[in-house]
Amino acid sequence: MNRESVKRGPGIPISSRAVATVPETGPGVSRPVTPGTLDDAITRPGGELLAVLSRHLPAIRSGATPNDRDGAFPVATFRDFARDGVLGATVPAELGGMGVSRLHDVAVALLRVAEADASTALALHAQFSRGITLTYEWRHGPPPARALAERLLRGMARGEAVVCGAVKDHPGAVTRLRPDGSGGWLLSGRKMLVTMAPIATHFVVSAQAPVAGGPTLLFAPIVSRDAPGLSVIDGWEGLGMRASGTLDVAFDDCPVPAGDVLARGSVGAHSDAALAGHTVSSITMLGIYAGVAQAARDLTVTRRPGTPSAATRTLVAEIDARLYALRATASAALRNADELSPRQDMDADDRGRRMMTPFQCAKLMVNQLAAAVVDDCLTVVGGATYVAGHPLARLYRDVRAGRFMQPYTYVDGVDYLSAQALDLEHDNNYVSARAVRPVDGR
């Protein structure tokens, strides 16, 4: 089997592929793409990002095993990303960034990085995601939000601002805002699973603010790392994604200026408008798990002396079929999100559901198919993979992370999709839904 001829599309020689052109709606020009795959970028900025990343991939790949073993975040890699403009990839060009605006292109970039190291890709996703969501605030938010977003986006474009999300509360520690008496806020609580925390300069935090006689409001304060009362807590030992810098962050009456707090609705509002934002901030993670599956496949499917057994040939065929289905599913969901994301003319709730539902269908299948691909790869290679230092062992652990990530975890995703199919009442905003759960719940 010629490994190189099938690497970017199982069983389809590159020279024989049909191509389609997706209309460009932002900066740059349209590019030919293979239908149903995640082979290449659609736009010129996306292609430029891939070209820059390609220079970093050998170093990322060489550091993947030792960083996984030691649980060490690749600080030098992200320093190089800052130097080369990668940390500002999803910042609009008019603010100094690379101007990558298509979710498809971001997913392809993450796929390429994940083929070398999923931990690095997951951390980079945190930065890319914040660029996408802050760009929305800059274009559509109220004046204070636009000013805040522009300040952060310009810092990201210069490689100075590293912004990550802090969403999940630590068990028993609800993160809350309360007025400081002078127009600002004080933030207290503790977040867990905060990826890229070792180098973050700012944290976008999900917080509640109880209101006497009214609903509990949801906010996203953006907190500088040097804020008094903020501490980054090391010591998390993950099963997978061990080099992603996923740590706890605690807040002890951290002062937050009023202008650094973004409104996010209220608990129990049952508004589906927020699903559009949840989709664009997270759907590109599909590329990470596609990259993990591709990396496992490429480590496994190589020419060996002699004729493989019938069982091996069956597994290889199924690996390539699953990988094709995985990529096609992810590609379709990304295309849908790219088409609906700029549609401000639509009913906001309907737009949110029409973006989230294909995303969740794709996420469910990508998580299943990617894990099945890696599992079959271990079976083909055999017992040599059953040691912690084998590359396939690392991929086996990394690929499992997809089911635990919002939106949605596997359980929450099943709740969402079944509620949509059966027309059940359901709070689809996972931040709001989590806020009403017991503090020791999931």
Coordinates of C-alpha atoms in Angstrom, one line a residue:
M1 CA 0.0 0.0 0.0
N2 CA 1.4 3.4 -1.0
R3 CA 1.0 5.4 2.2
E4 CA 1.7 8.8 0.6
S5 CA -0.9 8.4 -2.1
V6 CA -3.7 8.1 0.4
K7 CA -2.6 10.2 3.4
R8 CA -5.0 13.1 2.6
G9 CA -8.0 11.1 1.5
P10 CA -8.2 7.3 2.1
G11 CA -8.1 5.4 -1.2
I12 CA -8.4 8.5 -3.4
P13 CA -5.2 9.4 -5.4
I14 CA -4.7 13.2 -5.2
S15 CA -4.5 13.6 -9.0
S16 CA -7.9 12.0 -9.6
R17 CA -10.0 13.9 -7.0
A18 CA -12.8 16.1 -8.1
V19 CA -12.8 19.6 -6.6
A20 CA -15.5 22.1 -5.7
T21 CA -15.3 25.8 -5.0
V22 CA -16.9 27.4 -2.0
P23 CA -17.7 31.1 -2.4
E24 CA -15.6 33.4 -0.3
T25 CA -17.5 35.9 1.8
G26 CA -14.6 37.5 3.7
P27 CA -11.1 38.6 2.8
G28 CA -9.1 36.6 0.3
V29 CA -10.2 34.5 -2.6
S30 CA -12.0 31.1 -2.9
R31 CA -9.8 28.0 -3.4
P32 CA -10.6 24.6 -4.8
V33 CA -11.4 22.0 -2.1
T34 CA -12.2 18.3 -2.3
P35 CA -15.9 17.6 -1.5
G36 CA -16.5 15.9 1.8
T37 CA -12.9 16.1 3.2
L38 CA -10.7 18.4 5.3
D39 CA -7.8 18.4 2.9
D40 CA -7.0 22.0 2.5
A41 CA -8.0 25.6 3.3
I42 CA -10.8 27.3 1.4
T43 CA -9.5 30.9 1.6
R44 CA -6.2 32.6 1.0
P45 CA -5.8 33.5 4.7
G46 CA -6.5 29.9 5.6
G47 CA -3.8 28.7 3.2
E48 CA -1.3 31.2 4.5
L49 CA -2.0 29.9 8.1
L50 CA -1.3 26.3 6.9
A51 CA 1.9 27.5 5.3
V52 CA 3.1 29.1 8.5
L53 CA 2.1 26.1 10.6
S54 CA 3.9 23.7 8.3
R55 CA 7.3 25.2 9.4
H56 CA 6.5 24.3 13.0
L57 CA 5.2 20.8 12.6
P58 CA 8.5 18.9 12.7
A59 CA 9.4 20.5 16.1
I60 CA 5.8 19.9 17.4
R61 CA 6.0 16.3 16.4
S62 CA 9.4 15.7 17.9
G63 CA 8.3 17.1 21.2
A64 CA 5.0 15.3 21.4
T65 CA 6.2 12.1 23.2
P66 CA 8.4 13.7 25.8
N67 CA 5.9 16.5 26.6
D68 CA 3.2 13.9 27.0
R69 CA 5.4 11.8 29.3
D70 CA 6.3 14.8 31.5
G71 CA 2.9 16.6 31.2
A72 CA 4.9 19.6 30.0
F73 CA 3.3 22.5 28.1
P74 CA 5.2 23.4 24.9
V75 CA 6.0 26.9 25.9
A76 CA 8.7 27.4 23.2
T77 CA 6.3 26.3 20.5
F78 CA 3.8 29.0 21.5
R79 CA 6.5 31.6 21.8
D80 CA 7.3 30.8 18.1
F81 CA 3.6 30.9 17.3
A82 CA 3.5 34.4 18.8
R83 CA 6.5 35.5 16.8
D84 CA 5.0 34.2 13.5
G85 CA 1.5 35.6 14.0
V86 CA -0.2 32.3 14.6
L87 CA -1.7 33.5 17.8
G88 CA -3.5 36.2 15.8
A89 CA -4.7 33.9 13.0
T90 CA -8.4 34.4 13.7
V91 CA -8.0 38.2 14.3
P92 CA -9.4 40.3 11.5
A93 CA -6.7 41.7 9.1
E94 CA -7.9 45.3 9.8
L95 CA -6.8 44.8 13.5
G96 CA -3.4 43.3 12.5
G97 CA -4.3 39.6 12.4
M98 CA -4.1 37.0 9.7
G99 CA -7.9 37.3 9.0
V100 CA -8.8 33.6 9.0
S101 CA -12.5 33.7 9.3
R102 CA -13.8 30.4 7.9
L103 CA -14.4 27.7 10.5
H104 CA -13.5 25.1 7.9
D105 CA -10.0 26.6 7.6
V106 CA -9.5 26.8 11.3
A107 CA -10.5 23.1 11.6
V108 CA -8.1 22.1 8.9
A109 CA -5.3 24.0 10.7
L110 CA -6.0 22.3 13.9
L111 CA -6.2 18.9 12.1
R112 CA -2.6 19.4 10.7
V113 CA -1.3 20.4 14.2
A114 CA -3.2 17.5 15.8
E115 CA -1.5 15.0 13.4
A116 CA 1.7 16.1 15.1
D117 CA 0.4 16.6 18.6
A118 CA -3.2 16.8 19.8
S119 CA -2.2 18.6 23.1
T120 CA -0.7 21.5 21.1
A121 CA -3.7 21.6 18.8
L122 CA -6.1 21.7 21.8
A123 CA -4.3 24.6 23.3
L124 CA -4.1 26.4 20.0
H125 CA -7.8 25.9 19.6
A126 CA -8.4 27.9 22.8
Q127 CA -6.7 30.9 21.2
F128 CA -8.3 30.5 17.8
S129 CA -11.7 30.2 19.5
R130 CA -11.3 33.4 21.5
G131 CA -10.3 35.2 18.3
I132 CA -13.5 34.1 16.6
T133 CA -15.8 35.0 19.5
L134 CA -14.1 38.3 20.3
T135 CA -14.4 39.2 16.6
Y136 CA -18.1 38.8 16.9
E137 CA -18.2 41.1 19.9
W138 CA -16.1 43.6 18.0
R139 CA -18.5 43.6 15.0
H140 CA -21.8 43.3 16.8
G141 CA -21.6 44.0 20.5
P142 CA -22.5 47.2 22.3
P143 CA -19.8 49.9 22.5
P144 CA -18.1 48.8 25.7
A145 CA -17.9 45.2 24.4
R146 CA -16.5 46.4 21.1
A147 CA -13.8 48.4 22.8
L148 CA -12.8 45.5 25.0
A149 CA -12.8 43.1 22.1
E150 CA -10.7 45.4 20.0
R151 CA -8.1 45.8 22.7
L152 CA -7.7 42.1 23.2
L153 CA -7.8 41.3 19.5
R154 CA -5.0 43.8 18.7
G155 CA -3.0 42.2 21.6
M156 CA -3.5 38.8 20.1
A157 CA -2.4 40.0 16.7
R158 CA 0.8 41.2 18.2
G159 CA 1.4 37.9 20.0
E160 CA 1.1 39.6 23.4
A161 CA -2.4 38.5 24.5
V162 CA -3.1 34.8 25.1
V163 CA -6.8 34.4 25.9
C164 CA -8.4 31.2 27.1
G165 CA -11.8 30.2 28.4
A166 CA -12.6 29.2 32.0
V167 CA -16.0 27.6 31.9
K168 CA -16.3 24.5 34.2
D169 CA -16.7 25.1 37.9
H170 CA -14.6 23.1 40.3
P171 CA -16.9 20.7 42.3
G172 CA -18.3 22.7 45.2
A173 CA -17.1 26.1 44.0
V174 CA -19.7 28.1 42.0
T175 CA -18.0 31.1 40.4
R176 CA -19.9 34.3 41.2
L177 CA -19.7 38.0 40.6
R178 CA -20.8 40.6 43.1
P179 CA -20.8 44.4 42.9
D180 CA -17.8 46.0 44.5
G181 CA -19.8 49.1 45.5
S182 CA -18.1 51.5 43.1
G183 CA -19.4 50.3 39.7
G184 CA -17.1 47.3 39.2
W185 CA -17.2 43.7 40.2
L186 CA -15.5 41.2 42.4
L187 CA -15.1 37.6 41.1
S188 CA -14.7 34.6 43.4
G189 CA -14.7 30.8 42.6
R190 CA -12.6 28.2 41.0
K191 CA -12.5 26.8 37.5
M192 CA -11.1 23.5 36.3
L193 CA -10.0 22.1 32.9
V194 CA -8.7 25.5 31.8
T195 CA -6.6 24.7 28.7
M196 CA -3.5 26.8 27.9
A197 CA -3.5 28.2 31.4
P198 CA 0.3 28.2 31.8
I199 CA 0.8 31.0 29.3
A200 CA -2.6 32.7 29.4
T201 CA -2.6 36.5 29.8
H202 CA -6.4 36.7 30.1
F203 CA -9.2 34.4 31.1
V204 CA -12.8 34.6 29.8
V205 CA -14.7 33.3 32.8
S206 CA -18.3 32.0 33.0
A207 CA -19.8 33.5 36.2
Q208 CA -23.2 33.9 37.9
A209 CA -24.5 37.1 39.5
P210 CA -27.6 36.5 41.6
V211 CA -30.0 39.4 41.6
A212 CA -32.4 40.0 44.6
G213 CA -35.9 39.3 43.4
G214 CA -34.9 38.5 39.9
P215 CA -33.2 35.8 37.8
T216 CA -29.6 34.9 38.2
L217 CA -27.6 36.6 35.5
L218 CA -24.8 35.1 33.5
F219 CA -21.7 37.1 32.6
A220 CA -18.3 36.5 31.1
P221 CA -15.8 38.6 32.9
I222 CA -12.4 38.9 31.2
V223 CA -9.7 38.8 33.9
S224 CA -6.1 39.6 33.5
R225 CA -3.6 37.1 34.8
D226 CA -2.0 39.7 37.0
A227 CA -5.3 40.6 38.7
P228 CA -5.1 40.5 42.5
G229 CA -6.6 37.3 43.9
L230 CA -6.1 35.2 40.8
S231 CA -4.0 32.1 41.0
V232 CA -3.2 29.4 38.5
I233 CA -3.0 26.0 40.2
D234 CA -0.7 23.4 38.8
G235 CA -0.9 19.6 39.5
W236 CA -3.6 18.3 37.3
E237 CA -2.6 14.8 36.0
G238 CA -4.7 14.1 32.9
L239 CA -5.1 10.7 31.3
G240 CA -4.8 12.3 27.8
M241 CA -4.0 15.7 26.3
R242 CA -1.3 15.8 29.0
A243 CA 0.7 18.6 27.4
S244 CA -2.2 20.9 26.8
G245 CA -1.7 23.0 29.9
T246 CA -5.1 22.1 31.4
L247 CA -5.1 23.4 34.9
D248 CA -7.3 25.0 37.6
V249 CA -7.7 28.7 38.0
A250 CA -9.0 30.2 41.3
F251 CA -10.4 33.7 41.9
D252 CA -10.5 35.3 45.4
D253 CA -12.4 38.6 45.2
C254 CA -10.6 39.5 41.9
P255 CA -11.5 43.0 40.9
V256 CA -13.0 43.3 37.4
P257 CA -13.8 46.7 35.8
A258 CA -17.4 47.1 34.6
G259 CA -16.1 47.4 31.0
D260 CA -14.4 44.0 31.1
V261 CA -17.6 42.1 31.7
L262 CA -19.7 40.7 28.8
A263 CA -23.4 39.9 29.4
R264 CA -24.5 36.3 28.7
G265 CA -28.2 36.3 29.5
S266 CA -29.8 34.6 32.5
V267 CA -30.1 31.2 34.1
G268 CA -33.2 29.4 32.9
A269 CA -33.9 31.7 30.0
H270 CA -34.1 28.8 27.6
S271 CA -33.0 31.0 24.7
D272 CA -31.4 29.1 21.8
A273 CA -29.8 32.2 20.3
A274 CA -26.6 31.5 22.3
L275 CA -26.2 28.2 20.5
A276 CA -24.8 30.0 17.5
G277 CA -21.9 31.4 19.6
H278 CA -21.4 28.0 21.3
T279 CA -21.1 26.4 17.8
V280 CA -18.6 28.8 16.3
S281 CA -16.5 28.7 19.4
S282 CA -16.2 24.9 19.5
I283 CA -17.0 23.3 16.2
T284 CA -13.4 23.6 14.9
M285 CA -12.4 21.0 17.6
L286 CA -13.7 18.4 15.2
G287 CA -10.5 18.9 13.3
I288 CA -8.4 17.9 16.3
Y289 CA -10.0 14.4 16.5
A290 CA -9.9 14.0 12.8
G291 CA -6.1 14.8 13.0
V292 CA -5.6 12.2 15.8
A293 CA -7.4 9.5 13.8
Q294 CA -5.3 10.4 10.7
A295 CA -2.1 10.3 12.7
A296 CA -3.0 6.8 14.0
R297 CA -3.9 5.6 10.5
D298 CA -0.6 6.9 9.1
L299 CA 1.4 5.2 11.8
T300 CA -0.4 1.9 11.1
V301 CA -1.1 1.5 7.5
T302 CA 2.4 1.0 5.9
R303 CA 3.7 -1.5 3.5
R304 CA 5.1 -4.6 5.2
P305 CA 6.9 -7.6 3.8
G306 CA 4.5 -10.4 2.7
T307 CA 0.7 -10.4 2.3
P308 CA -1.2 -9.3 5.4
S309 CA -3.7 -11.6 7.0
A310 CA -7.4 -11.3 6.0
A311 CA -8.2 -9.8 9.4
T312 CA -5.5 -7.2 9.0
R313 CA -6.8 -6.3 5.5
T314 CA -10.3 -6.0 6.9
L315 CA -9.3 -3.7 9.7
V316 CA -7.3 -1.5 7.3
A317 CA -10.3 -1.2 5.0
E318 CA -12.5 -0.3 7.9
I319 CA -10.0 2.2 9.2
D320 CA -10.0 4.1 5.9
A321 CA -13.8 3.9 5.5
R322 CA -14.3 5.3 9.0
L323 CA -11.7 8.0 8.5
Y324 CA -13.5 9.1 5.2
A325 CA -16.9 9.1 7.0
L326 CA -15.4 11.1 9.9
R327 CA -13.9 13.7 7.6
A328 CA -17.0 14.0 5.5
T329 CA -19.3 14.4 8.5
A330 CA -17.1 17.1 10.0
S331 CA -16.7 18.9 6.7
A332 CA -20.5 19.0 6.2
A333 CA -21.1 20.4 9.7
L334 CA -18.4 23.1 9.3
R335 CA -19.8 24.1 5.9
N336 CA -23.2 24.5 7.5
A337 CA -21.8 26.6 10.3
D338 CA -19.8 28.8 7.9
E339 CA -23.0 29.5 5.8
L340 CA -25.2 30.3 8.8
S341 CA -22.8 32.2 11.0
P342 CA -23.1 35.5 9.1
R343 CA -26.9 35.3 8.8
Q344 CA -27.9 38.0 11.2
D345 CA -31.2 38.3 9.3
M346 CA -32.5 35.0 10.6
D347 CA -34.5 34.4 13.7
A348 CA -31.8 34.1 16.4
D349 CA -33.2 31.0 18.1
D350 CA -33.8 29.2 14.8
R351 CA -30.3 30.1 13.6
G352 CA -28.8 28.8 16.9
R353 CA -30.5 25.4 16.5
R354 CA -29.7 25.1 12.8
M355 CA -26.0 25.6 13.7
M356 CA -25.9 23.4 16.8
T357 CA -27.8 20.4 15.6
P358 CA -25.6 19.5 12.7
F359 CA -22.6 20.2 14.9
Q360 CA -23.8 17.8 17.6
C361 CA -24.6 15.1 15.0
A362 CA -21.1 15.5 13.7
K363 CA -19.5 15.6 17.1
L364 CA -21.2 12.4 18.2
M365 CA -20.1 10.6 15.1
V366 CA -16.6 12.1 15.0
N367 CA -16.0 11.1 18.6
Q368 CA -17.2 7.5 17.9
L369 CA -15.4 7.1 14.6
A370 CA -12.1 8.6 15.7
A371 CA -11.9 6.4 18.8
A372 CA -12.8 3.3 16.6
V373 CA -10.0 4.2 14.1
V374 CA -7.4 4.5 16.8
D375 CA -8.6 1.3 18.5
D376 CA -8.4 -0.7 15.3
C377 CA -4.9 0.8 14.7
L378 CA -3.8 -0.6 18.0
T379 CA -5.2 -4.0 17.0
V380 CA -3.3 -4.0 13.7
V381 CA 0.0 -3.1 15.2
G382 CA -0.4 -5.4 18.2
G383 CA 1.0 -5.6 21.7
A384 CA 3.9 -3.2 21.1
T385 CA 1.4 -0.4 21.5
Y386 CA 0.5 -1.4 25.0
V387 CA 3.2 0.7 26.6
A388 CA 2.8 4.3 27.7
G389 CA 5.6 5.6 25.5
H390 CA 4.2 4.3 22.2
P391 CA 2.8 7.0 19.9
L392 CA -0.4 5.0 19.4
A393 CA -0.9 4.7 23.1
R394 CA -0.7 8.5 23.4
L395 CA -3.2 8.9 20.5
Y396 CA -5.5 6.3 22.2
R397 CA -5.6 8.4 25.4
D398 CA -5.9 11.8 23.5
V399 CA -8.8 10.7 21.3
R400 CA -11.0 9.9 24.3
A401 CA -11.0 13.6 25.4
G402 CA -13.6 14.5 22.8
R403 CA -16.5 13.0 24.6
F404 CA -15.9 15.1 27.7
M405 CA -15.8 18.4 26.0
Q406 CA -18.6 21.0 25.8
P407 CA -20.7 21.6 23.9
Y408 CA -21.7 19.0 24.5
T409 CA -20.4 16.1 26.5
Y410 CA -21.7 12.8 25.3
V411 CA -24.5 12.8 27.8
D412 CA -25.5 16.4 27.2
G413 CA -25.3 15.9 23.5
V414 CA -27.7 12.9 23.6
D415 CA -30.0 15.0 25.7
Y416 CA -29.9 17.9 23.2
L417 CA -30.4 15.8 20.0
S418 CA -33.1 13.6 21.5
A419 CA -35.0 16.8 22.7
Q420 CA -34.8 18.2 19.3
A421 CA -36.0 15.1 17.6
L422 CA -38.9 14.6 20.1
D423 CA -39.7 18.3 20.6
L424 CA -39.1 18.2 24.3
E425 CA -38.6 21.3 26.5
H426 CA -34.9 21.6 27.3
D427 CA -32.5 24.3 28.3
N428 CA -30.0 24.0 25.4
N429 CA -27.6 26.6 26.7
Y430 CA -25.1 24.4 28.6
V431 CA -23.8 27.3 30.6
S432 CA -27.3 28.1 31.9
A433 CA -28.2 24.5 32.4
R434 CA -25.0 23.8 34.4
A435 CA -25.7 26.8 36.6
V436 CA -28.9 25.2 38.0
R437 CA -27.3 21.8 38.8
P438 CA -26.1 21.0 42.3
V439 CA -22.5 22.3 42.9
D440 CA -21.2 18.7 43.1
G441 CA -22.9 17.6 39.9
R442 CA -21.4 17.0 36.5

